[in-house]
Short mmCIF file of C-alpha atoms in Angstrom, two decimals:
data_model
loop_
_atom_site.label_atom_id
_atom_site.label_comp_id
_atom_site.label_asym_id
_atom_site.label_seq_id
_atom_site.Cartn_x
_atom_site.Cartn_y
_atom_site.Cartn_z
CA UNK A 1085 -93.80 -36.24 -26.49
CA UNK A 1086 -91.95 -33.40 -24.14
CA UNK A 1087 -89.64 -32.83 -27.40
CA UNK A 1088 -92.11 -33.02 -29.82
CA UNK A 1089 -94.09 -30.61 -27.74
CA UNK A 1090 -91.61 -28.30 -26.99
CA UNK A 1091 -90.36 -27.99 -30.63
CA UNK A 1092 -93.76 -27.03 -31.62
CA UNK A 1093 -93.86 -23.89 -28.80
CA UNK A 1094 -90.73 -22.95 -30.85
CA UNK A 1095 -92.05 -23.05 -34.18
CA UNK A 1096 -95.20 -21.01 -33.21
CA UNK A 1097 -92.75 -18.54 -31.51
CA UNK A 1098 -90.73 -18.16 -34.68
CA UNK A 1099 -93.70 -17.78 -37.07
CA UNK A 1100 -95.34 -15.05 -34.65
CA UNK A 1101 -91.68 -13.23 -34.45
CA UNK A 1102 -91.39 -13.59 -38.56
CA UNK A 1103 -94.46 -11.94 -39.11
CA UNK A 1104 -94.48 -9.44 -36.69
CA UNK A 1105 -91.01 -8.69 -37.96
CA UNK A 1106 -92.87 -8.13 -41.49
CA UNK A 1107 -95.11 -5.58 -40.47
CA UNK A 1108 -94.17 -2.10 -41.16
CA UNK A 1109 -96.28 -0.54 -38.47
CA UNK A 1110 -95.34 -2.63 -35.63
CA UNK A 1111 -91.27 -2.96 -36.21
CA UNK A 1112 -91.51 0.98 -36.57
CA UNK A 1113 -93.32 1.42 -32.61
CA UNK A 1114 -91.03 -0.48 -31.04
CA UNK A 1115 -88.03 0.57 -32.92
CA UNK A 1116 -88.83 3.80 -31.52
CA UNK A 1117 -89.69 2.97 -28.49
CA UNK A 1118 -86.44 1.85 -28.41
CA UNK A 1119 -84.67 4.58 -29.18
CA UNK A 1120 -86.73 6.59 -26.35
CA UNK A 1121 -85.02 4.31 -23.99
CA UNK A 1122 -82.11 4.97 -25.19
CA UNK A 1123 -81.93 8.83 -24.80
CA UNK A 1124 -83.68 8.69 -21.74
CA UNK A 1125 -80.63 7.13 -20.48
CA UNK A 1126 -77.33 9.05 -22.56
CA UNK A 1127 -79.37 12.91 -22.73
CA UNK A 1128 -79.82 13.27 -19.24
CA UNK A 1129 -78.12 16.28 -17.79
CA UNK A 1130 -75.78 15.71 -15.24
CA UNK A 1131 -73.57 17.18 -12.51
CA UNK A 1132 -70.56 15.44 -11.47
CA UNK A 1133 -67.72 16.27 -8.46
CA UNK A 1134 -64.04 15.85 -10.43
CA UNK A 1135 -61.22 16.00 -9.16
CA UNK A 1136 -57.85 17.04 -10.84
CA UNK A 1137 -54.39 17.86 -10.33
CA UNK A 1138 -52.66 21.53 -10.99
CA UNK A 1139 -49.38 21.88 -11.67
CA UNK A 1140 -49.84 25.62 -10.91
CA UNK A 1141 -50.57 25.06 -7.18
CA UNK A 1142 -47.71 22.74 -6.94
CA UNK A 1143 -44.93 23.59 -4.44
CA UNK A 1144 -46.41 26.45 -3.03
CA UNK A 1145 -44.76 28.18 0.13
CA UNK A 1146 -48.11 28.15 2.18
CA UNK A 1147 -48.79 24.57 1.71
CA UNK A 1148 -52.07 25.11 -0.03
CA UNK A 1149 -53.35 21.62 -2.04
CA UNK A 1150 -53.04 20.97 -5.42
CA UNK A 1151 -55.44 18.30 -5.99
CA UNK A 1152 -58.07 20.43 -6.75
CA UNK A 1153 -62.18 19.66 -6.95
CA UNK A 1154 -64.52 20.89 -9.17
CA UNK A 1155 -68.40 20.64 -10.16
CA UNK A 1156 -69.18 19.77 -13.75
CA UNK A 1157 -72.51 20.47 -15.40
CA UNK A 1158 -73.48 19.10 -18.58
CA UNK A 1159 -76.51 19.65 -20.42
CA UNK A 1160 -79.23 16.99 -21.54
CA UNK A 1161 -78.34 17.05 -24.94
CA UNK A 1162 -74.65 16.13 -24.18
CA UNK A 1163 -73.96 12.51 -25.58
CA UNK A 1164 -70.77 10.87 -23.86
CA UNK A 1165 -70.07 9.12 -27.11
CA UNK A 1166 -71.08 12.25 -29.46
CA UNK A 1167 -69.27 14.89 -31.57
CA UNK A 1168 -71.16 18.05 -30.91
CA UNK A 1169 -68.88 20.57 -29.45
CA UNK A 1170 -70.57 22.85 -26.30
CA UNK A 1171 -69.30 26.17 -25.45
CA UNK A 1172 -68.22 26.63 -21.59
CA UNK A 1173 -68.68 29.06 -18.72
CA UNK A 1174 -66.12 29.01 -15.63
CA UNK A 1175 -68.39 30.09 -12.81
CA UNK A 1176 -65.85 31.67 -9.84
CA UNK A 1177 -67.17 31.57 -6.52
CA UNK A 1178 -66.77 34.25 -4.00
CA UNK A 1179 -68.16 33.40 -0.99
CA UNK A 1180 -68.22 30.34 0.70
CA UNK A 1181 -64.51 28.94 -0.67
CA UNK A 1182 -65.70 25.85 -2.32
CA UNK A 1183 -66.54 24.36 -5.63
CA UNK A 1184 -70.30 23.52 -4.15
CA UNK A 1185 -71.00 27.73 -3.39
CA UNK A 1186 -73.91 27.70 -6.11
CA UNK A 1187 -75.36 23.72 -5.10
CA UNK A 1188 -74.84 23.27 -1.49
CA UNK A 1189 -77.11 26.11 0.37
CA UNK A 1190 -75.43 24.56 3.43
CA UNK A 1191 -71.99 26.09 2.22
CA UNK A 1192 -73.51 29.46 3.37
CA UNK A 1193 -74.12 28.33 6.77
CA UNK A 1194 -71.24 30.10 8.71
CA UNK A 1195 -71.41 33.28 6.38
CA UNK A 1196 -75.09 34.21 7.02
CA UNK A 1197 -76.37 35.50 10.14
CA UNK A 1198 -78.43 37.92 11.58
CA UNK A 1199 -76.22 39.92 13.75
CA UNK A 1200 -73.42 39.68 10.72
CA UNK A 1201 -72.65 41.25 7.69
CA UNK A 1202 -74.47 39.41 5.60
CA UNK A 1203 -78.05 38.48 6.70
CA UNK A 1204 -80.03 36.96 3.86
CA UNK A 1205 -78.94 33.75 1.96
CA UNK A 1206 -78.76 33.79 -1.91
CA UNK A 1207 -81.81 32.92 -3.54
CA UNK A 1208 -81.12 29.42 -4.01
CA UNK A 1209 -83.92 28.04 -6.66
CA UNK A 1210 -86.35 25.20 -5.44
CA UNK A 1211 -85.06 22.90 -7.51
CA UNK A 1212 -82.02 21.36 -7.68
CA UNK A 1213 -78.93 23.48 -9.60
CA UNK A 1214 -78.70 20.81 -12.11
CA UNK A 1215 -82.61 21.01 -12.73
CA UNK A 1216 -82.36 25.16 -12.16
CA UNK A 1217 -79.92 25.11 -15.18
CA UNK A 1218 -82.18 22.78 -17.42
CA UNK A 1219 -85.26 24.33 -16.96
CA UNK A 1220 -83.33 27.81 -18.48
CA UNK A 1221 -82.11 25.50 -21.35
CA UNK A 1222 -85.91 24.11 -21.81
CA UNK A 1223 -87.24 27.29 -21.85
CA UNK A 1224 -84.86 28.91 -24.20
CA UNK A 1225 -82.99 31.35 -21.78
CA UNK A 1226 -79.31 29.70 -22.50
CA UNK A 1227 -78.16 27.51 -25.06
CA UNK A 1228 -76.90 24.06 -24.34
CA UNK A 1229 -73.41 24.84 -22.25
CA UNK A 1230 -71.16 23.08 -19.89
CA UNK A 1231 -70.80 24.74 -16.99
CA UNK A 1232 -67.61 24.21 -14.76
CA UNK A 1233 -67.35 25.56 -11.24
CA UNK A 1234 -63.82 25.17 -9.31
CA UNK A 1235 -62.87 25.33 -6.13
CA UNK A 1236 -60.47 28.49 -5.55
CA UNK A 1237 -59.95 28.51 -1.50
CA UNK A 1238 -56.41 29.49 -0.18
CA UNK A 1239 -55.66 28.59 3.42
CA UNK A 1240 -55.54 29.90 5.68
CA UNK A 1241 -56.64 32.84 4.23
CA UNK A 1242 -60.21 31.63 2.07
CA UNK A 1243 -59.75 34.13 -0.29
CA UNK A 1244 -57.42 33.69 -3.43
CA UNK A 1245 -58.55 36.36 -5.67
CA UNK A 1246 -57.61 34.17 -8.05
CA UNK A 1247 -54.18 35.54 -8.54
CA UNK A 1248 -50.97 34.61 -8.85
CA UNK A 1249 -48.94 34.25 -5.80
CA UNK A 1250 -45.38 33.42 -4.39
CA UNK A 1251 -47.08 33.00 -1.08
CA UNK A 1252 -50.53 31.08 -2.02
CA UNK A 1253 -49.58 29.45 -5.36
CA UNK A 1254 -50.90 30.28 -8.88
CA UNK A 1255 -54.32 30.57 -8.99
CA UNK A 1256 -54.78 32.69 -12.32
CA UNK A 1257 -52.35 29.77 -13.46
CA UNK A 1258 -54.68 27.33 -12.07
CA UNK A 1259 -57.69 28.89 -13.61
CA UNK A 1260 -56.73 30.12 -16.70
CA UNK A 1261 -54.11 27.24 -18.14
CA UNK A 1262 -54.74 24.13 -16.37
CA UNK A 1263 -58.18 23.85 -15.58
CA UNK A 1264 -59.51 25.11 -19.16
CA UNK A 1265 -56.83 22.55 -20.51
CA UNK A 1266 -58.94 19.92 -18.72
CA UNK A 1267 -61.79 20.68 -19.64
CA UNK A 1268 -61.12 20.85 -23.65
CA UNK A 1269 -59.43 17.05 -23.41
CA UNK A 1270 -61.75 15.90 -21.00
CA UNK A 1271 -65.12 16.87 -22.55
CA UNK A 1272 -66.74 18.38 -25.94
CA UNK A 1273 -65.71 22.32 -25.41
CA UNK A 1274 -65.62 24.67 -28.31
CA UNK A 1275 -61.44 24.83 -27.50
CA UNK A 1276 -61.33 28.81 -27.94
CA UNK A 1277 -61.84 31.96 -26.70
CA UNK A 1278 -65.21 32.52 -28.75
CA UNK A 1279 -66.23 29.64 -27.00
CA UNK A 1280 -65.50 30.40 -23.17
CA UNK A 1281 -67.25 32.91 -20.69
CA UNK A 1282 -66.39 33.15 -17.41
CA UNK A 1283 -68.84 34.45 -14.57
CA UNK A 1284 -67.66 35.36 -11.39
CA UNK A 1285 -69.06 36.69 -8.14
CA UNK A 1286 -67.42 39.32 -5.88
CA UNK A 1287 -63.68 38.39 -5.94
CA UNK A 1288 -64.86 36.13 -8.87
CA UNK A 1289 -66.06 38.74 -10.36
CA UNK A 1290 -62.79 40.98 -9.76
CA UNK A 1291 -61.32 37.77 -11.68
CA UNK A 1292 -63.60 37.89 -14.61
CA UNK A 1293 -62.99 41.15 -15.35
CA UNK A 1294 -58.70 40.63 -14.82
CA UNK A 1295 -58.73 37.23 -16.73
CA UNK A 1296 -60.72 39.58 -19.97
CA UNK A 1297 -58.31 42.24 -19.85
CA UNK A 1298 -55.05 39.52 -19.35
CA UNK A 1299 -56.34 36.54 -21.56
CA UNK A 1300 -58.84 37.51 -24.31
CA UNK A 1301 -57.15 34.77 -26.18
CA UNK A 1302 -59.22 32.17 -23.62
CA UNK A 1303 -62.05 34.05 -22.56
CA UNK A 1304 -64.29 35.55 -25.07
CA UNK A 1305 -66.84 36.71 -22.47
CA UNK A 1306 -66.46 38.22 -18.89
CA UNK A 1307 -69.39 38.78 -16.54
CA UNK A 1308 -69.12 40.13 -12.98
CA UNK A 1309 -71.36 40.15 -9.74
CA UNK A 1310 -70.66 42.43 -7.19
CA UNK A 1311 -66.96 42.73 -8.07
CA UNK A 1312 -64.05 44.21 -7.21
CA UNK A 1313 -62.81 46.35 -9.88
CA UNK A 1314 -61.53 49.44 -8.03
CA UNK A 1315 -58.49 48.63 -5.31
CA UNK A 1316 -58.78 52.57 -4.44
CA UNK A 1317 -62.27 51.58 -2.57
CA UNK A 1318 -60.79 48.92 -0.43
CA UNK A 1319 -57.82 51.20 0.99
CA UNK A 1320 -60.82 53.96 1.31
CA UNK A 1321 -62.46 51.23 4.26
CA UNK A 1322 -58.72 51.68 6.10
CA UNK A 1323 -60.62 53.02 9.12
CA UNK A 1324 -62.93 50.70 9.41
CA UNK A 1325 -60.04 47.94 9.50
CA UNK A 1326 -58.56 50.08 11.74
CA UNK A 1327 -61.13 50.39 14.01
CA UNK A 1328 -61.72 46.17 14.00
CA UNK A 1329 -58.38 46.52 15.36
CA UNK A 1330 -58.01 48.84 18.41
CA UNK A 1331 -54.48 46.92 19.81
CA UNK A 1332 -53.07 46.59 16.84
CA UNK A 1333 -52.97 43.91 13.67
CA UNK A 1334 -52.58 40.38 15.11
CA UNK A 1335 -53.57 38.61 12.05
CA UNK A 1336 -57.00 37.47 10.42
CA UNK A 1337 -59.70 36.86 12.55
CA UNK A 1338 -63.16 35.42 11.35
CA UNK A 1339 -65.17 37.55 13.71
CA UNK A 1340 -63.32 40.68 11.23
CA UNK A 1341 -64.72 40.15 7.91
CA UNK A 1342 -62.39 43.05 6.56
CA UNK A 1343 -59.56 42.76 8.10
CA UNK A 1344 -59.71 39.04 7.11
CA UNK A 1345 -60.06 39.88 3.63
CA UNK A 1346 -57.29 42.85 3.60
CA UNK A 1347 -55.19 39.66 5.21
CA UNK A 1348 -56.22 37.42 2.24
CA UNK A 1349 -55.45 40.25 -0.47
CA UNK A 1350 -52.09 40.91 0.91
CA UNK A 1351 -51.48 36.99 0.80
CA UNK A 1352 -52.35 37.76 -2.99
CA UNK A 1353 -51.13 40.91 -4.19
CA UNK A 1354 -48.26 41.68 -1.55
CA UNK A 1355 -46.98 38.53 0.12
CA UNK A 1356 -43.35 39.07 1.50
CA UNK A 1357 -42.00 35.80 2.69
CA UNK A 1358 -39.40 37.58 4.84
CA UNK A 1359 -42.26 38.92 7.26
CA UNK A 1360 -43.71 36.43 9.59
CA UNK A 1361 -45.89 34.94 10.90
CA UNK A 1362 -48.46 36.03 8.00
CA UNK A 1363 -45.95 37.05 5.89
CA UNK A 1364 -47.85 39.83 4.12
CA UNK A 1365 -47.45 43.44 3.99
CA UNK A 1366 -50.72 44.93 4.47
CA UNK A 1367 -51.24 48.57 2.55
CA UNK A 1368 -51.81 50.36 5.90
CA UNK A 1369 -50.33 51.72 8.81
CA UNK A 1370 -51.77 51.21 12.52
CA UNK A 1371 -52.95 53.20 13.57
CA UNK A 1372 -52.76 55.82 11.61
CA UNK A 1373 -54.68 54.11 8.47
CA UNK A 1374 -52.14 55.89 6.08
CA UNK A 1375 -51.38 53.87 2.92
CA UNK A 1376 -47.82 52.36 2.71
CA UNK A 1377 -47.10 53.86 -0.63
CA UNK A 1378 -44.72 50.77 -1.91
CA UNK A 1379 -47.25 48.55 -0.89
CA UNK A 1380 -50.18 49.57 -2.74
CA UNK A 1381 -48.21 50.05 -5.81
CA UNK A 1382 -47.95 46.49 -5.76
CA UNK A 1383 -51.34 46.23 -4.87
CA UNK A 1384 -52.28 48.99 -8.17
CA UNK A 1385 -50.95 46.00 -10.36
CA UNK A 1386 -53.38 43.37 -9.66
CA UNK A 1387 -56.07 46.26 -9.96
CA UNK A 1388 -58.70 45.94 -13.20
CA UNK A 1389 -59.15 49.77 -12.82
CA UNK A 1390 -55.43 50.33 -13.48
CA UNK A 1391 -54.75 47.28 -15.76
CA UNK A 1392 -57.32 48.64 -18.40
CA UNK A 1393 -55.00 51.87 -18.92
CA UNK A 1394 -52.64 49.63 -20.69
CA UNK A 1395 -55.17 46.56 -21.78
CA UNK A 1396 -57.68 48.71 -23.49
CA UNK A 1397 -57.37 46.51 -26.82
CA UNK A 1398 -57.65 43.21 -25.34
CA UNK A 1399 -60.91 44.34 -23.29
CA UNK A 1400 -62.71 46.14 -26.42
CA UNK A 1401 -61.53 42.80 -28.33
CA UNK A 1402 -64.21 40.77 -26.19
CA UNK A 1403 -67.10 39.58 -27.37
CA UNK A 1404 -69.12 41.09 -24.30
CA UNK A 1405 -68.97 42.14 -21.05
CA UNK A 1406 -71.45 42.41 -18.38
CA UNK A 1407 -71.13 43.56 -14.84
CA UNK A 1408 -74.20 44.36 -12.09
CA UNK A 1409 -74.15 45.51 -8.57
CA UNK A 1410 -76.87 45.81 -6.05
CA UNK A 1411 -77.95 49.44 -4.50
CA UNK A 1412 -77.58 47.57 -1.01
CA UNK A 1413 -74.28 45.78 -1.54
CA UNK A 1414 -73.03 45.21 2.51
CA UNK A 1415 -69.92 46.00 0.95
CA UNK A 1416 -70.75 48.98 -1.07
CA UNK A 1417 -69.12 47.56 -4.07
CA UNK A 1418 -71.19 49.67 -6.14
CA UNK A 1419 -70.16 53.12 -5.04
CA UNK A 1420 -66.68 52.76 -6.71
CA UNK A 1421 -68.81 51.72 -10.23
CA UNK A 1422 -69.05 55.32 -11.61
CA UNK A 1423 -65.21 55.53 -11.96
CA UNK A 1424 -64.91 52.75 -13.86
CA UNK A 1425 -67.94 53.19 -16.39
CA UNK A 1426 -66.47 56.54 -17.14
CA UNK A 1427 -63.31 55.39 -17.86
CA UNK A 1428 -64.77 52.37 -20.43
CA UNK A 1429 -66.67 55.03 -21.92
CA UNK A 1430 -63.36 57.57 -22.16
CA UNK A 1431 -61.87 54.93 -24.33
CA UNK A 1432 -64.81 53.61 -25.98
CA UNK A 1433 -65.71 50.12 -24.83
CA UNK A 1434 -69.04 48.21 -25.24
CA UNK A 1435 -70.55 47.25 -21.88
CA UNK A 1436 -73.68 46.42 -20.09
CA UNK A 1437 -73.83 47.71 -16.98
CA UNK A 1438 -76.96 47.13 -14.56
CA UNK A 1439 -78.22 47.78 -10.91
CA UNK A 1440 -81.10 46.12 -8.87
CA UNK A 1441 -82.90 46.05 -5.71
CA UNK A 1442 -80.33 43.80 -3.72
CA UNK A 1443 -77.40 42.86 -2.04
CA UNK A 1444 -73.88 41.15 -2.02
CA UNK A 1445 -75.15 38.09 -2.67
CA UNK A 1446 -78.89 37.66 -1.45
CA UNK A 1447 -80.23 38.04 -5.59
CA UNK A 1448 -77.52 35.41 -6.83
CA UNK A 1449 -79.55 33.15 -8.79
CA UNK A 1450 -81.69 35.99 -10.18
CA UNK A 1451 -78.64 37.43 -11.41
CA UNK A 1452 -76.67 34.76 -12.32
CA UNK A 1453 -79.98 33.78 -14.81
CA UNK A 1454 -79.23 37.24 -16.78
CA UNK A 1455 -75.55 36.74 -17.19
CA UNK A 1456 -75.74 32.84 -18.51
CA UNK A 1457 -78.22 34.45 -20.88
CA UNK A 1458 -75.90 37.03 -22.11
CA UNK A 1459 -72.96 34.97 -22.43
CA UNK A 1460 -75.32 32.29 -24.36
CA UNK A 1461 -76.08 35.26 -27.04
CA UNK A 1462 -72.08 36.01 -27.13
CA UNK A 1463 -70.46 32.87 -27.50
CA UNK A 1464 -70.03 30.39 -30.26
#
């Protein structure tokens, strides 16, 4: 009886399964319902911590890591197992020195307080960064993009400037040939220049601007925040770094935000591995503040102001370039601006230039909204 009754069940199942299989109406819902569950699960936007290694940063005097980390965003419509290719932005931090400066709002911690330079944190978004970066996709700000943010520290020094080094390693290197090679085998990139931007903020943004003018053949697109594109306005702060300094320079000092970073640039643009125990030559004199003439010569080649004299093609070659500044930079970045839009103007370049009601860093998000948007319109 059990197997009678059981093979029965079966039949009813099968006829009820047959038919329902027959019905155009039916077979259509749930095949795409199924498909619904399927996307849900592959176009999901995501944001992932890799890890790589750069043969750029290996064997450096100062001991700084090569194993490098990195945060990865891709956008909802990015299927693993697809073949659309996405164009990509490398977004350069400046402050704090880590891969997580535009996720992590706790990165920010030591660099913001009230009796310090800078007060205000940057305008981190609500939502999450991943979320942040959909909602501009949804709403037809940016195009679909990958978005790849490395992590550029240099101990002991923080910054890197993103420049090649015999004391730090080779972080334009770094940048520039091995990370952008990982990328294009690791994921779907548009693998060339048209289809690369790279945003940058304050010495990121001195990068952006030095990677356009050096590599046009990888980056079609620069964009800079609050960058450093005139070395003559650092050596104009010489008193002030005197002043930090009334006994005398006795290295960096995290209490002396500018005398740290004239350490860090040195480390970058005038290491001398013959002068310990920083083993930098810093471009002025105690305690006069005069400029060391040899020094910033050196310092003159790393400089985007100077390197345009003999770079003009590349730049104009760009697909776009955008730079903005704040009217209350902490760092009056901005003041120096007005030498170098002259100049791009003397020999003709196409720019956007822009200023608002901010700081250093405090508007980052807002800005950092307007210069995804114009790289979207430039690249592929």
């Amino acid at each position: 009886m059990k197997t009678i009754k059981f093979f029965s069940l079966f039949l009813v199942a099968a006829m009820t399964f047959w038919s329902c299989e027959h019905d155009p109406i039916e077979s259509s819902i749930q095949e795409s319902n199924l498909k619904m569950d399927i996307n849900k699960d592959i176009h999901k936007s995501k944001l992932q911590n890799n890890v790589f290694i750069s043969e750029a940063l290996s064997d450096n005097v100062i001991g700084n890591s090569n194993v490098r980390k990195m945060q990865v965003y891709t956008p909802p419509s990015y299927d693993k197992y697809g073949t659309r290719e996405y164009p990509v932005v490398y977004l350069l931090h400046g402050l704090p020195f880590s891969e997580k400066s535009f996720i992590d709002k706790r990165t920010w911690d030591e660099w913001v307080n009230p009796e310090g330079l800078f007060k205000e944190y940057p305008d981190f978004p609500t939502e999450s960064f991943r979320e942040w970066l959909d909602n501009l996709i949804d709403e037809g700000t940016i195009e679909p993009m990958i978005i790849v943010m490395p992590d550029a520290r240099s101990e002991p020094y923080g910054f890197s400037f993103y420049s090649n080094s015999i004391l730090n390693g080779n972080f334009e290197d770094y940048i520039v040939n091995d990370l952008v090679n990982y990328m294009d085998t690791n994921y779907r990139t548009i693998p060339n220049a048209s289809g690369r931007a790279v945003i940058g903020y304050s010495q990121g943004g001195y990068a952006a601007f030095k990677f356009g003018m050096l590599h046009p053949d990888v980056f079609g697109t620069v964009a800079s925040h609050s960058g450093l594109l005139l070395v003559d306005a650092v050596l104009s702060l010489a008193p002030v770094v005197i002043a930090e300094n009334p006994d005398g320079f006795t290295g960096p000092d995290p209490a002396k935000f500018l005398t740290s970073a004239g350490y860090a640039m040195s480390a970058a643009w005038s290491p001398n591995l013959n002068n310990p125990p920083f083993y930098v030559d810093l471009p002025f004199e105690w305690p006069s503040g005069g400029v060391i003439s040899d020094v910033v010569a050196r310092w003159y080649q790393q400089d985007v102001f100077t390197l345009l004299d003999t770079h003009v093609d590349e730049f104009k070659s760009l697909k776009g370039i955008y730079f903005d500044v704040g009217i209350y930079d902490e760092l009056g970045t901005g003041l120096a601006y007005s030498y170098l839009i002259d100049k791009l103007n003397y020999y003709g370049i196409d720019y956007t230039f822009e200023t608002f009601v901010g700081g250093h860093f405090n508007k980052m998000f807002e800005r950092l909204s307007i210069s995804l948007a114009f790289c979207s319109n430039t690249m592929n």
